[in-house]
Structures are given as C-alpha cells and as structure tokens.
Amino acid sequence: MNDSVQYRLSFSLAAVVMAIALAAGIFSFISAFHQAQELQDDVLFQIAALINQSDPDWTLPADGIELEDWDEDSWIHIQMLSSAVGPLHSTAKHRMPTLPTPLADGFHTVDSGGEAYRVFIKTTHSGHRIAVSQEVRARNESAYLNALNTLLPFLILIPILLIIIAQLIRKIFRPITALAHHIDARAENDLRPIQDNNIPSEVRPFILAMNRLLARVNESVNIQRRFVADAAHELRSPMTALSLQAERLRHMPMSDTAQEQLHILENGITRGRDLLNQLLSLSKAQAPPELPPGAVSIRHIYRAVLENLMPLAKAKQIDIGVLDGPDASVLISELDLFIMVKNLVDNAIRYTPRDGRVDLSIEISPQATLIRIADTGPGIPSAEQARIFDPFYRILGSDQQGSGLGLAIVQAIAGRLGASILLGFSNPQTKTGLTVTIKLPALD
C-alpha cells in the first residue's frame, strides 16, 4: 500500500464521498420513482374530479374516451362502468382495458389483455361510476426516466468534487513539500533550525523534534571541531620546539649519516606542522559563515596567492599566471576566498610536472562568477574525482607530499558559501591536466 499521507487522505475521502454519493443516489432514485408514480395517480384523480364537477352536463360516450399522448402506451382511458355483474368491454378503436365491474371507488391495479393497468374508480354526483386508467408499463417507464434525471447532478458533480478534493489536498500539502525540497537542498553542514512558517500545526511537533535533533548534532559537531582545533593548537607548541631543536642540531658537528637522519627528521617535522595548519584551516572552514564587510576582488586574491606560492612554482620552473580578462568581485570573506584559491593553486603546482603550466582565470555570467584553475599535470581519473574531496584521501601512485586536506578544506568552504565545484580535464582529447572551477553566486 502506498505510504503517502496525501495519497491515503485522497483515497479515503474519495471512498467516503463515493459511498455517500451512492447511498444518496439510491435514495434519490427510489424517492423520485415513487413521487413520479404518485404524481401519475394524482393525474388520474384530477381527471376523475373534473368529470365529477362537469356531471351531468358532460356525457361520456358508451365506448369510452382516450386522452392521446405522443406515446400511445401512455394514453389515459376513461370508461363508464356498467352496473351489471361481469367485466366491462369497450368497443374503442384503441386498446381500452377490460375492467371487472365489482370494483370499489379508489385506486386499483388490474390485468387486461396481458397488460397491467392502474385504474381509479369514482362515483359521480349523478350516480354514474367512471374509471380512469393508464397502462402500468408506460407509467413505470416515465417514472424511471424521471428518477434517472435526478441522478444526473450526482454523475456530473461527483467527478468534479473528487478532482477538487485532490487539488485541495495537494495545495494543503504544498508547504510541506516545499519544506522537504528546502531541507534536501541544504548543505551537509547547514544545521540551522528549520523554519515552520505556513506549516500545518499537526506537522510542527515533527519540525520541533527535528530542530532539537539538529541542535544536538550541531553541538556534537562543534565539540568535535573545538577538539580538533584545540588539539592542533596544543600540538603546535611541541612541533615548534622540535623544529627549533632540529635547527640547533643542524649547526652541530655530526657525521654524514646523522646529517641524513636529521634531514629526514626535519622533513617529518615540516609535514607535521603543515598537517596541523591544515587541520586548523579545516576547522575554520567548517564553522558557520560570517557576513563579509564588503565585496572582494578576485584578482586581488590571485595576486596574494601568487606572491605566497611563487617560490614553490619557481623551484619546479612552473609557468604560473593570471589570464587576461575582466576582474570580478564576490560577496564572501576575503580569508575564505584566499584559502580556497591557495589550496587549489598549491595542489596544481605540486602535481604539475617540472616546466609545466598553471593558469588562473575569471569568467563572469549573469548567474554566477567562475574561478578557474587549470594545470598541465596528469589529471585525475574520472573514477577518482568523486573521492578527492574526502579528508586525508590521496591518489594512489602519487609521490607528492601533503596532508590530503587541501581539497577537503576547499569543499567545506564552498559548501557553506553556497558555491559549487566542477572538475574537468584541461585537455579533453588526451584526458590530461586538471581544471577546477568554483562557481560562486553573482552579486545582485
């Protein structure tokens, strides 16, 4: 059975409406049928009353009278009953019923010639007895048609009512559907309370429970984030002390083997210090966004990143620069934008072979501003692209040193800023090189 509340409510209401409509239709049909027959009896009674009022001025022919209608079967027959005992026969040219004489005044149903007739007997002021009759089959057909006409409103209005019910239920559930789409579109780190505006009161306890759960999850995430940040801060001091001790050892006389081991130790200390810095950056990137004081120039961020990473690019003889094009401003934190671009450019330099190239560019459209970093490195296979944003994930076979947190930091910042990250090959034909595009919302 369908688990949709909307479907269940629509189906239940439709079933109830159909049941009530069926019962009302049956009652209306039976009631209309009997009322039509009563009206037909009233016609016979009124005809007899008119004859009684006109008697003795009005003379009934010996073979009776037939009041004609468009349907021959629905003609009304008027006869004079004989005082003799036995059935009364008529010589009329049409089918006049043969009636038995011992009939009391009032309504009767008699058989004549294989047909049933409804007969009204009345004794006039002058003592004559008249019979006004009509064929029962014609009366029933007329009553049946009249009763069917009472069902036409049901046949027309019930489908319209069911459609209106379905539309009303869909309209009532529309705020809940919109809320579901809104929650589904949230970023994974967006733990703000859910607004219950225009939400039915029956759903608000559920929203309240979800907000309490989000508050608990947010508190748990904050505790974890604070733990990482505090641990990184606490570890920076001993790492700095180790670095100073290693630097002092460098100036002391030692054998070549010791010098080699010291070099390995210094590299390990450097990697550990870089990892702590990246952990702090990741903790800051996962924090809720702050309202920036103003728009930030992307070219200004590009210059700051190039000044910071130019020594690394020169060491590998990487041709790095910003392509010609217009500048653009985005309404985000300058530090967030700097960290994103710096991590992307740092990765591009590290994974691009010597004498390679890294290009930074800007593209502006009415809907978004695109920040693009393209390199001439080996690229990332399509199967690996979905996982490169995982913390500490590194592509197998890579000999580059790093913490594996750079792209995770970029994704965390982009997620809370409402930006999206697109990956592609710099050279689609050879499927080499990596192009990373950050799609930022354009300024209004």
mmCIF file of N, CA and C in Angstrom, residues 48-131:
data_model
loop_
_atom_site.group_PDB
_atom_site.id
_atom_site.type_symbol
_atom_site.label_atom_id
_atom_site.label_comp_id
_atom_site.label_asym_id
_atom_site.label_seq_id
_atom_site.Cartn_x
_atom_site.Cartn_y
_atom_site.Cartn_z
ATOM 1 N N ALA A 48 -60.715 12.427 -12.951
ATOM 2 C CA ALA A 48 -61.995 11.964 -12.422
ATOM 3 C C ALA A 48 -62.726 13.093 -11.708
ATOM 4 N N ALA A 49 -61.997 13.948 -10.990
ATOM 5 C CA ALA A 49 -62.628 15.069 -10.289
ATOM 6 C C ALA A 49 -63.232 16.057 -11.278
ATOM 7 N N LEU A 50 -62.544 16.306 -12.401
ATOM 8 C CA LEU A 50 -63.086 17.211 -13.423
ATOM 9 C C LEU A 50 -64.373 16.649 -14.024
ATOM 10 N N ILE A 51 -64.377 15.339 -14.282
ATOM 11 C CA ILE A 51 -65.583 14.710 -14.827
ATOM 12 C C ILE A 51 -66.720 14.830 -13.821
ATOM 13 N N ASN A 52 -66.413 14.656 -12.529
ATOM 14 C CA ASN A 52 -67.438 14.741 -11.492
ATOM 15 C C ASN A 52 -68.019 16.152 -11.414
ATOM 16 N N GLN A 53 -67.153 17.176 -11.562
ATOM 17 C CA GLN A 53 -67.632 18.549 -11.487
ATOM 18 C C GLN A 53 -68.512 18.917 -12.686
ATOM 19 N N SER A 54 -68.210 18.360 -13.865
ATOM 20 C CA SER A 54 -68.977 18.678 -15.078
ATOM 21 C C SER A 54 -70.240 17.844 -15.211
ATOM 22 N N ASP A 55 -70.355 16.759 -14.419
ATOM 23 C CA ASP A 55 -71.542 15.907 -14.464
ATOM 24 C C ASP A 55 -72.727 16.658 -13.832
ATOM 25 N N PRO A 56 -73.971 16.744 -14.447
ATOM 26 C CA PRO A 56 -74.436 15.898 -15.572
ATOM 27 C C PRO A 56 -74.309 16.575 -16.933
ATOM 28 N N ASP A 57 -73.652 17.752 -17.010
ATOM 29 C CA ASP A 57 -73.563 18.433 -18.306
ATOM 30 C C ASP A 57 -72.704 17.670 -19.300
ATOM 31 N N TRP A 58 -71.744 16.887 -18.771
ATOM 32 C CA TRP A 58 -70.825 16.174 -19.653
ATOM 33 C C TRP A 58 -71.263 14.736 -19.779
ATOM 34 N N THR A 59 -71.348 14.264 -21.056
ATOM 35 C CA THR A 59 -71.809 12.905 -21.332
ATOM 36 C C THR A 59 -70.656 12.078 -21.846
ATOM 37 N N LEU A 60 -70.440 10.936 -21.243
ATOM 38 C CA LEU A 60 -69.343 10.039 -21.629
ATOM 39 C C LEU A 60 -69.836 9.089 -22.706
ATOM 40 N N PRO A 61 -69.155 8.993 -23.840
ATOM 41 C CA PRO A 61 -69.559 8.042 -24.882
ATOM 42 C C PRO A 61 -69.607 6.633 -24.319
ATOM 43 N N ALA A 62 -70.415 5.829 -24.959
ATOM 44 C CA ALA A 62 -70.593 4.453 -24.476
ATOM 45 C C ALA A 62 -69.319 3.642 -24.560
ATOM 46 N N ASP A 63 -68.478 3.911 -25.574
ATOM 47 C CA ASP A 63 -67.239 3.120 -25.723
ATOM 48 C C ASP A 63 -66.048 3.781 -25.062
ATOM 49 N N GLY A 64 -66.261 4.852 -24.281
ATOM 50 C CA GLY A 64 -65.181 5.462 -23.529
ATOM 51 C C GLY A 64 -64.416 6.507 -24.320
ATOM 52 N N ILE A 65 -63.467 7.143 -23.633
ATOM 53 C CA ILE A 65 -62.620 8.183 -24.227
ATOM 54 C C ILE A 65 -61.163 7.844 -23.943
ATOM 55 N N GLU A 66 -60.307 8.170 -24.899
ATOM 56 C CA GLU A 66 -58.854 8.006 -24.722
ATOM 57 C C GLU A 66 -58.192 9.361 -24.872
ATOM 58 N N LEU A 67 -57.515 9.810 -23.832
ATOM 59 C CA LEU A 67 -56.761 11.068 -23.901
ATOM 60 C C LEU A 67 -55.399 10.771 -24.521
ATOM 61 N N GLU A 68 -55.160 11.300 -25.721
ATOM 62 C CA GLU A 68 -53.982 10.927 -26.501
ATOM 63 C C GLU A 68 -52.735 11.645 -25.996
ATOM 64 N N ASP A 69 -51.615 10.937 -26.167
ATOM 65 C CA ASP A 69 -50.289 11.485 -25.847
ATOM 66 C C ASP A 69 -49.367 11.112 -26.994
ATOM 67 N N TRP A 70 -48.127 11.673 -26.992
ATOM 68 C CA TRP A 70 -47.168 11.325 -28.056
ATOM 69 C C TRP A 70 -46.825 9.849 -28.009
ATOM 70 N N ASP A 71 -46.885 9.255 -26.832
ATOM 71 C CA ASP A 71 -46.631 7.826 -26.689
ATOM 72 C C ASP A 71 -47.968 7.112 -26.533
ATOM 73 N N GLU A 72 -48.244 6.243 -27.452
ATOM 74 C CA GLU A 72 -49.534 5.557 -27.450
ATOM 75 C C GLU A 72 -49.749 4.759 -26.177
ATOM 76 N N ASP A 73 -48.659 4.241 -25.591
ATOM 77 C CA ASP A 73 -48.791 3.420 -24.391
ATOM 78 C C ASP A 73 -49.166 4.246 -23.167
ATOM 79 N N SER A 74 -48.911 5.546 -23.213
ATOM 80 C CA SER A 74 -49.185 6.380 -22.049
ATOM 81 C C SER A 74 -50.528 7.087 -22.127
ATOM 82 N N TRP A 75 -51.368 6.688 -23.083
ATOM 83 C CA TRP A 75 -52.708 7.282 -23.161
ATOM 84 C C TRP A 75 -53.483 6.960 -21.898
ATOM 85 N N ILE A 76 -54.393 7.891 -21.574
ATOM 86 C CA ILE A 76 -55.277 7.709 -20.426
ATOM 87 C C ILE A 76 -56.673 7.337 -20.944
ATOM 88 N N HIS A 77 -57.239 6.286 -20.386
ATOM 89 C CA HIS A 77 -58.535 5.775 -20.822
ATOM 90 C C HIS A 77 -59.590 6.158 -19.793
ATOM 91 N N ILE A 78 -60.747 6.640 -20.287
ATOM 92 C CA ILE A 78 -61.875 6.993 -19.430
ATOM 93 C C ILE A 78 -63.067 6.145 -19.863
ATOM 94 N N GLN A 79 -63.649 5.405 -18.924
ATOM 95 C CA GLN A 79 -64.737 4.490 -19.231
ATOM 96 C C GLN A 79 -65.870 4.660 -18.217
ATOM 97 N N MET A 80 -67.082 4.273 -18.645
ATOM 98 C CA MET A 80 -68.246 4.225 -17.766
ATOM 99 C C MET A 80 -68.450 2.774 -17.351
ATOM 100 N N LEU A 81 -68.492 2.522 -16.043
ATOM 101 C CA LEU A 81 -68.688 1.166 -15.571
ATOM 102 C C LEU A 81 -70.169 0.807 -15.592
ATOM 103 N N SER A 82 -70.468 -0.431 -16.028
ATOM 104 C CA SER A 82 -71.839 -0.928 -16.067
ATOM 105 C C SER A 82 -72.223 -1.436 -14.691
ATOM 106 N N SER A 83 -73.519 -1.326 -14.398
ATOM 107 C CA SER A 83 -73.997 -1.840 -13.115
ATOM 108 C C SER A 83 -74.180 -3.337 -13.135
ATOM 109 N N ALA A 84 -74.126 -3.913 -14.348
ATOM 110 C CA ALA A 84 -74.265 -5.368 -14.458
ATOM 111 C C ALA A 84 -73.034 -6.039 -13.907
ATOM 112 N N VAL A 85 -73.285 -7.271 -13.433
ATOM 113 C CA VAL A 85 -72.167 -8.038 -12.892
ATOM 114 C C VAL A 85 -71.389 -8.618 -14.048
ATOM 115 N N GLY A 86 -70.075 -8.574 -13.955
ATOM 116 C CA GLY A 86 -69.223 -9.106 -15.010
ATOM 117 C C GLY A 86 -68.333 -8.027 -15.572
ATOM 118 N N PRO A 87 -67.354 -8.441 -16.368
ATOM 119 C CA PRO A 87 -66.403 -7.478 -16.898
ATOM 120 C C PRO A 87 -67.037 -6.531 -17.900
ATOM 121 N N LEU A 88 -66.487 -5.316 -17.943
ATOM 122 C CA LEU A 88 -66.964 -4.306 -18.890
ATOM 123 C C LEU A 88 -66.048 -4.307 -20.092
ATOM 124 N N HIS A 89 -66.639 -4.437 -21.306
ATOM 125 C CA HIS A 89 -65.867 -4.476 -22.543
ATOM 126 C C HIS A 89 -66.047 -3.161 -23.278
ATOM 127 N N SER A 90 -65.046 -2.742 -24.003
ATOM 128 C CA SER A 90 -65.081 -1.483 -24.742
ATOM 129 C C SER A 90 -64.955 -1.750 -26.219
ATOM 130 N N THR A 91 -65.612 -0.904 -27.004
ATOM 131 C CA THR A 91 -65.520 -1.008 -28.467
ATOM 132 C C THR A 91 -64.663 0.099 -29.060
ATOM 133 N N ALA A 92 -63.836 0.746 -28.226
ATOM 134 C CA ALA A 92 -62.982 1.821 -28.749
ATOM 135 C C ALA A 92 -61.988 1.273 -29.751
ATOM 136 N N LYS A 93 -61.547 2.154 -30.683
ATOM 137 C CA LYS A 93 -60.651 1.705 -31.744
ATOM 138 C C LYS A 93 -59.265 1.374 -31.214
ATOM 139 N N HIS A 94 -58.861 1.935 -30.047
ATOM 140 C CA HIS A 94 -57.575 1.623 -29.459
ATOM 141 C C HIS A 94 -57.752 0.633 -28.322
ATOM 142 N N ARG A 95 -56.642 0.270 -27.689
ATOM 143 C CA ARG A 95 -56.695 -0.756 -26.644
ATOM 144 C C ARG A 95 -57.295 -0.182 -25.373
ATOM 145 N N MET A 96 -58.561 -0.337 -25.203
ATOM 146 C CA MET A 96 -59.232 0.087 -23.981
ATOM 147 C C MET A 96 -59.243 -1.107 -23.030
ATOM 148 N N PRO A 97 -58.822 -0.935 -21.776
ATOM 149 C CA PRO A 97 -58.770 -2.084 -20.878
ATOM 150 C C PRO A 97 -60.164 -2.629 -20.554
ATOM 151 N N THR A 98 -60.226 -3.913 -20.395
ATOM 152 C CA THR A 98 -61.452 -4.582 -19.952
ATOM 153 C C THR A 98 -61.411 -4.689 -18.440
ATOM 154 N N LEU A 99 -62.385 -4.050 -17.803
ATOM 155 C CA LEU A 99 -62.359 -3.950 -16.347
ATOM 156 C C LEU A 99 -63.461 -4.772 -15.731
ATOM 157 N N PRO A 100 -63.231 -5.442 -14.620
ATOM 158 C CA PRO A 100 -64.303 -6.128 -13.890
ATOM 159 C C PRO A 100 -65.187 -5.092 -13.195
ATOM 160 N N THR A 101 -66.487 -5.362 -13.160
ATOM 161 C CA THR A 101 -67.417 -4.369 -12.600
ATOM 162 C C THR A 101 -67.380 -4.260 -11.090
ATOM 163 N N PRO A 102 -67.177 -5.342 -10.344
ATOM 164 C CA PRO A 102 -67.213 -5.179 -8.882
ATOM 165 C C PRO A 102 -65.936 -4.541 -8.353
ATOM 166 N N LEU A 103 -65.702 -3.237 -8.636
ATOM 167 C CA LEU A 103 -64.525 -2.505 -8.166
ATOM 168 C C LEU A 103 -64.996 -1.345 -7.304
ATOM 169 N N ALA A 104 -64.464 -1.245 -6.132
ATOM 170 C CA ALA A 104 -64.830 -0.150 -5.231
ATOM 171 C C ALA A 104 -64.153 1.134 -5.683
ATOM 172 N N ASP A 105 -64.667 2.246 -5.189
ATOM 173 C CA ASP A 105 -64.045 3.527 -5.511
ATOM 174 C C ASP A 105 -62.614 3.555 -4.959
ATOM 175 N N GLY A 106 -61.748 4.194 -5.735
ATOM 176 C CA GLY A 106 -60.354 4.284 -5.334
ATOM 177 C C GLY A 106 -59.417 3.734 -6.403
ATOM 178 N N PHE A 107 -58.165 3.565 -6.019
ATOM 179 C CA PHE A 107 -57.133 3.097 -6.963
ATOM 180 C C PHE A 107 -57.053 1.578 -6.944
ATOM 181 N N HIS A 108 -56.842 1.014 -8.135
ATOM 182 C CA HIS A 108 -56.693 -0.422 -8.292
ATOM 183 C C HIS A 108 -55.666 -0.683 -9.385
ATOM 184 N N THR A 109 -55.037 -1.837 -9.315
ATOM 185 C CA THR A 109 -54.170 -2.318 -10.395
ATOM 186 C C THR A 109 -54.779 -3.612 -10.906
ATOM 187 N N VAL A 110 -55.173 -3.613 -12.183
ATOM 188 C CA VAL A 110 -55.856 -4.765 -12.772
ATOM 189 C C VAL A 110 -55.117 -5.210 -14.015
ATOM 190 N N ASP A 111 -55.312 -6.488 -14.383
ATOM 191 C CA ASP A 111 -54.738 -7.045 -15.603
ATOM 192 C C ASP A 111 -55.816 -7.095 -16.680
ATOM 193 N N SER A 112 -55.416 -6.697 -17.911
ATOM 194 C CA SER A 112 -56.338 -6.758 -19.044
ATOM 195 C C SER A 112 -55.545 -7.013 -20.302
ATOM 196 N N GLY A 113 -55.836 -8.123 -20.956
ATOM 197 C CA GLY A 113 -55.147 -8.457 -22.202
ATOM 198 C C GLY A 113 -53.671 -8.645 -22.032
ATOM 199 N N GLY A 114 -53.262 -9.167 -20.886
ATOM 200 C CA GLY A 114 -51.833 -9.385 -20.653
ATOM 201 C C GLY A 114 -51.080 -8.140 -20.220
ATOM 202 N N GLU A 115 -51.736 -7.013 -20.013
ATOM 203 C CA GLU A 115 -51.106 -5.783 -19.579
ATOM 204 C C GLU A 115 -51.702 -5.359 -18.244
ATOM 205 N N ALA A 116 -50.904 -4.753 -17.408
ATOM 206 C CA ALA A 116 -51.358 -4.241 -16.129
ATOM 207 C C ALA A 116 -51.752 -2.783 -16.284
ATOM 208 N N TYR A 117 -52.853 -2.388 -15.641
ATOM 209 C CA TYR A 117 -53.363 -1.024 -15.721
ATOM 210 C C TYR A 117 -53.566 -0.485 -14.308
ATOM 211 N N ARG A 118 -53.293 0.782 -14.201
ATOM 212 C CA ARG A 118 -53.593 1.491 -12.957
ATOM 213 C C ARG A 118 -54.931 2.193 -13.164
ATOM 214 N N VAL A 119 -55.920 1.891 -12.309
ATOM 215 C CA VAL A 119 -57.298 2.357 -12.509
ATOM 216 C C VAL A 119 -57.750 3.124 -11.278
ATOM 217 N N PHE A 120 -58.438 4.244 -11.534
ATOM 218 C CA PHE A 120 -59.075 4.991 -10.451
ATOM 219 C C PHE A 120 -60.572 4.986 -10.699
ATOM 220 N N ILE A 121 -61.326 4.495 -9.719
ATOM 221 C CA ILE A 121 -62.780 4.390 -9.812
ATOM 222 C C ILE A 121 -63.392 5.503 -8.968
ATOM 223 N N LYS A 122 -64.417 6.194 -9.580
ATOM 224 C CA LYS A 122 -65.102 7.253 -8.835
ATOM 225 C C LYS A 122 -66.579 7.246 -9.200
ATOM 226 N N THR A 123 -67.430 7.419 -8.205
ATOM 227 C CA THR A 123 -68.875 7.549 -8.408
ATOM 228 C C THR A 123 -69.236 9.034 -8.424
ATOM 229 N N THR A 124 -69.842 9.489 -9.523
ATOM 230 C CA THR A 124 -70.170 10.910 -9.690
ATOM 231 C C THR A 124 -71.397 11.282 -8.887
ATOM 232 N N HIS A 125 -71.738 12.603 -8.911
ATOM 233 C CA HIS A 125 -72.906 13.103 -8.189
ATOM 234 C C HIS A 125 -74.199 12.481 -8.706
ATOM 235 N N SER A 126 -74.212 12.163 -10.005
ATOM 236 C CA SER A 126 -75.439 11.615 -10.611
ATOM 237 C C SER A 126 -75.544 10.109 -10.441
ATOM 238 N N GLY A 127 -74.563 9.533 -9.768
ATOM 239 C CA GLY A 127 -74.616 8.103 -9.530
ATOM 240 C C GLY A 127 -73.886 7.262 -10.551
ATOM 241 N N HIS A 128 -73.278 7.899 -11.572
ATOM 242 C CA HIS A 128 -72.505 7.129 -12.545
ATOM 243 C C HIS A 128 -71.148 6.761 -11.943
ATOM 244 N N ARG A 129 -70.657 5.627 -12.370
ATOM 245 C CA ARG A 129 -69.321 5.180 -11.940
ATOM 246 C C ARG A 129 -68.381 5.232 -13.139
ATOM 247 N N ILE A 130 -67.316 5.978 -13.010
ATOM 248 C CA ILE A 130 -66.365 6.117 -14.107
ATOM 249 C C ILE A 130 -65.035 5.503 -13.683
ATOM 250 N N ALA A 131 -64.283 5.086 -14.689
ATOM 251 C CA ALA A 131 -62.960 4.501 -14.471
ATOM 252 C C ALA A 131 -61.945 5.263 -15.323
#
